[in-house]
PDB file of C-alpha atoms in Angstrom:
ATOM      1  CA  MET A   1      -4.291   7.768 -16.288  1.00 45.00           C
ATOM      2  CA  ASN A   2      -6.165   7.108 -13.072  1.00 48.00           C
ATOM      3  CA  LYS A   3      -3.682   6.633 -10.249  1.00 57.00           C
ATOM      4  CA  THR A   4      -4.445   4.125  -7.540  1.00 60.00           C
ATOM      5  CA  ARG A   5      -3.255   5.313  -4.188  1.00 78.00           C
ATOM      6  CA  ILE A   6      -1.956   3.616  -1.112  1.00 89.00           C
ATOM      7  CA  ASN A   7      -0.375   5.320   1.862  1.00 92.00           C
ATOM      8  CA  ALA A   8       3.120   5.169   0.340  1.00 92.00           C
ATOM      9  CA  PRO A   9       4.873   7.255   3.033  1.00 93.00           C
ATOM     10  CA  LEU A  10       3.609   4.880   5.727  1.00 94.00           C
ATOM     11  CA  LEU A  11       4.635   1.817   3.718  1.00 95.00           C
ATOM     12  CA  GLU A  12       8.086   3.288   3.055  1.00 95.00           C
ATOM     13  CA  SER A  13       8.556   4.056   6.759  1.00 95.00           C
ATOM     14  CA  LYS A  14       7.628   0.471   7.681  1.00 96.00           C
ATOM     15  CA  ILE A  15      10.104  -0.829   5.086  1.00 96.00           C
ATOM     16  CA  VAL A  16      12.889   1.239   6.660  1.00 95.00           C
ATOM     17  CA  LEU A  17      11.871   0.388  10.231  1.00 95.00           C
ATOM     18  CA  CYS A  18      12.049  -3.307   9.356  1.00 95.00           C
ATOM     19  CA  GLY A  19      15.666  -2.856   8.304  1.00 95.00           C
ATOM     20  CA  PHE A  20      15.454  -2.990   4.526  1.00 96.00           C
ATOM     21  CA  LYS A  21      18.244  -0.865   3.091  1.00 94.00           C
ATOM     22  CA  SER A  22      16.750  -0.597  -0.391  1.00 94.00           C
ATOM     23  CA  LYS A  23      13.584  -1.168  -2.380  1.00 94.00           C
ATOM     24  CA  LYS A  24      15.439  -3.930  -4.190  1.00 96.00           C
ATOM     25  CA  ALA A  25      16.114  -5.785  -0.928  1.00 97.00           C
ATOM     26  CA  PHE A  26      12.483  -5.392   0.100  1.00 97.00           C
ATOM     27  CA  ALA A  27      11.262  -6.567  -3.306  1.00 97.00           C
ATOM     28  CA  GLU A  28      13.428  -9.688  -3.079  1.00 97.00           C
ATOM     29  CA  ALA A  29      12.093 -10.462   0.403  1.00 97.00           C
ATOM     30  CA  VAL A  30       8.506 -10.092  -0.808  1.00 97.00           C
ATOM     31  CA  GLY A  31       9.148 -12.063  -3.995  1.00 97.00           C
ATOM     32  CA  VAL A  32       8.483  -9.401  -6.614  1.00 97.00           C
ATOM     33  CA  THR A  33      10.582  -7.191  -8.859  1.00 96.00           C
ATOM     34  CA  PRO A  34      11.892  -3.795  -7.716  1.00 96.00           C
ATOM     35  CA  HIS A  35       9.809  -2.324 -10.555  1.00 96.00           C
ATOM     36  CA  THR A  36       6.627  -3.638  -8.903  1.00 95.00           C
ATOM     37  CA  ILE A  37       7.562  -2.012  -5.585  1.00 96.00           C
ATOM     38  CA  SER A  38       8.434   1.249  -7.338  1.00 94.00           C
ATOM     39  CA  ASN A  39       5.086   1.287  -9.154  1.00 94.00           C
ATOM     40  CA  LEU A  40       3.290   0.497  -5.903  1.00 93.00           C
ATOM     41  CA  LEU A  41       4.999   3.343  -4.037  1.00 93.00           C
ATOM     42  CA  ASN A  42       4.375   5.776  -6.904  1.00 91.00           C
ATOM     43  CA  GLY A  43       0.654   5.052  -6.959  1.00 86.00           C
ATOM     44  CA  LEU A  44       0.680   3.356 -10.343  1.00 89.00           C
ATOM     45  CA  TYR A  45      -0.254  -0.107  -9.110  1.00 84.00           C
ATOM     46  CA  MET A  46      -2.657  -1.457  -6.526  1.00 85.00           C
ATOM     47  CA  PRO A  47      -1.530  -4.873  -5.298  1.00 90.00           C
ATOM     48  CA  GLY A  48      -3.729  -7.925  -5.325  1.00 91.00           C
ATOM     49  CA  HIS A  49      -4.415 -10.182  -2.362  1.00 93.00           C
ATOM     50  CA  ALA A  50      -1.262 -12.289  -2.795  1.00 95.00           C
ATOM     51  CA  LEU A  51       1.073  -9.285  -2.796  1.00 95.00           C
ATOM     52  CA  ILE A  52      -0.702  -7.582   0.092  1.00 95.00           C
ATOM     53  CA  SER A  53      -0.401 -10.826   2.058  1.00 95.00           C
ATOM     54  CA  ALA A  54       3.318 -11.134   1.257  1.00 97.00           C
ATOM     55  CA  ILE A  55       3.904  -7.533   2.361  1.00 97.00           C
ATOM     56  CA  TYR A  56       1.914  -8.132   5.588  1.00 95.00           C
ATOM     57  CA  GLN A  57       4.070 -11.151   6.403  1.00 96.00           C
ATOM     58  CA  THR A  58       7.390  -9.596   5.395  1.00 97.00           C
ATOM     59  CA  LEU A  59       6.820  -6.413   7.397  1.00 97.00           C
ATOM     60  CA  GLN A  60       4.841  -8.182  10.167  1.00 96.00           C
ATOM     61  CA  LEU A  61       2.088  -5.589   9.870  1.00 95.00           C
ATOM     62  CA  THR A  62      -0.740  -5.384  12.346  1.00 94.00           C
ATOM     63  CA  PRO A  63      -4.258  -5.397  10.883  1.00 92.00           C
ATOM     64  CA  GLN A  64      -4.524  -1.667  11.622  1.00 92.00           C
ATOM     65  CA  GLU A  65      -1.215  -0.901   9.868  1.00 93.00           C
ATOM     66  CA  GLY A  66      -2.327  -2.885   6.836  1.00 92.00           C
ATOM     67  CA  THR A  67      -5.632  -1.056   6.710  1.00 91.00           C
ATOM     68  CA  ASP A  68      -3.871   2.304   7.064  1.00 92.00           C
ATOM     69  CA  ILE A  69      -1.453   1.468   4.242  1.00 93.00           C
ATOM     70  CA  PHE A  70      -3.660  -0.288   1.706  1.00 90.00           C
ATOM     71  CA  PHE A  71      -7.251   0.770   2.301  1.00 85.00           C
ATOM     72  CA  SER A  72      -7.683   4.011   4.240  1.00 75.00           C
ATOM     73  CA  VAL A  73      -7.068   6.382   1.329  1.00 59.00           C
ATOM     74  CA  ASN A  74      -9.624   4.646  -0.886  1.00 55.00           C
ATOM     75  CA  LEU A  75     -12.174   4.268   1.892  1.00 51.00           C
ATOM     76  CA  ARG A  76     -11.805   7.921   2.874  1.00 53.00           C
ATOM     77  CA  SER A  77     -12.353   9.056  -0.743  1.00 54.00           C
ATOM     78  CA  THR A  78     -15.391   6.827  -1.088  1.00 51.00           C
ATOM     79  CA  LYS A  79     -16.926   8.095   2.144  1.00 50.00           C
ATOM     80  CA  VAL A  80     -16.302  11.754   1.222  1.00 52.00           C
ATOM     81  CA  ASN A  81     -17.907  11.136  -2.169  1.00 51.00           C
ATOM     82  CA  GLU A  82     -20.924   9.523  -0.508  1.00 49.00           C
ATOM     83  CA  VAL A  83     -21.351  12.479   1.843  1.00 49.00           C
ATOM     84  CA  GLU A  84     -20.947  15.053  -0.944  1.00 52.00           C
ATOM     85  CA  THR A  85     -23.334  13.358  -3.378  1.00 48.00           C
ATOM     86  CA  GLY A  86     -25.646  11.605  -0.965  1.00 49.00           C
ATOM     87  CA  CYS A  87     -25.164   8.444  -3.008  1.00 45.00           C
ATOM     88  CA  VAL A  88     -23.561   5.143  -2.192  1.00 46.00           C
ATOM     89  CA  LYS A  89     -21.858   3.689  -5.251  1.00 46.00           C
TER      90      LYS A  89
END
């Protein structure tokens, strides 16, 4: 299975800093199931635009925080691969 990665530690820290006492409480605020949040944090699920938007709004993320959480890991891997292979995919 190919795991999709987000910056889960950063997302979890933002969840706590925003006062959510549990993943269940956060999931309810976002409008998804706790299972979805668990899969997201465990790297088994990459959210679509609607969920990313709901998380942005719920946690009041800055654009930089959102990029760091949802896109930096994938962009970094892509860039490293480009440098190593000399190819842009």
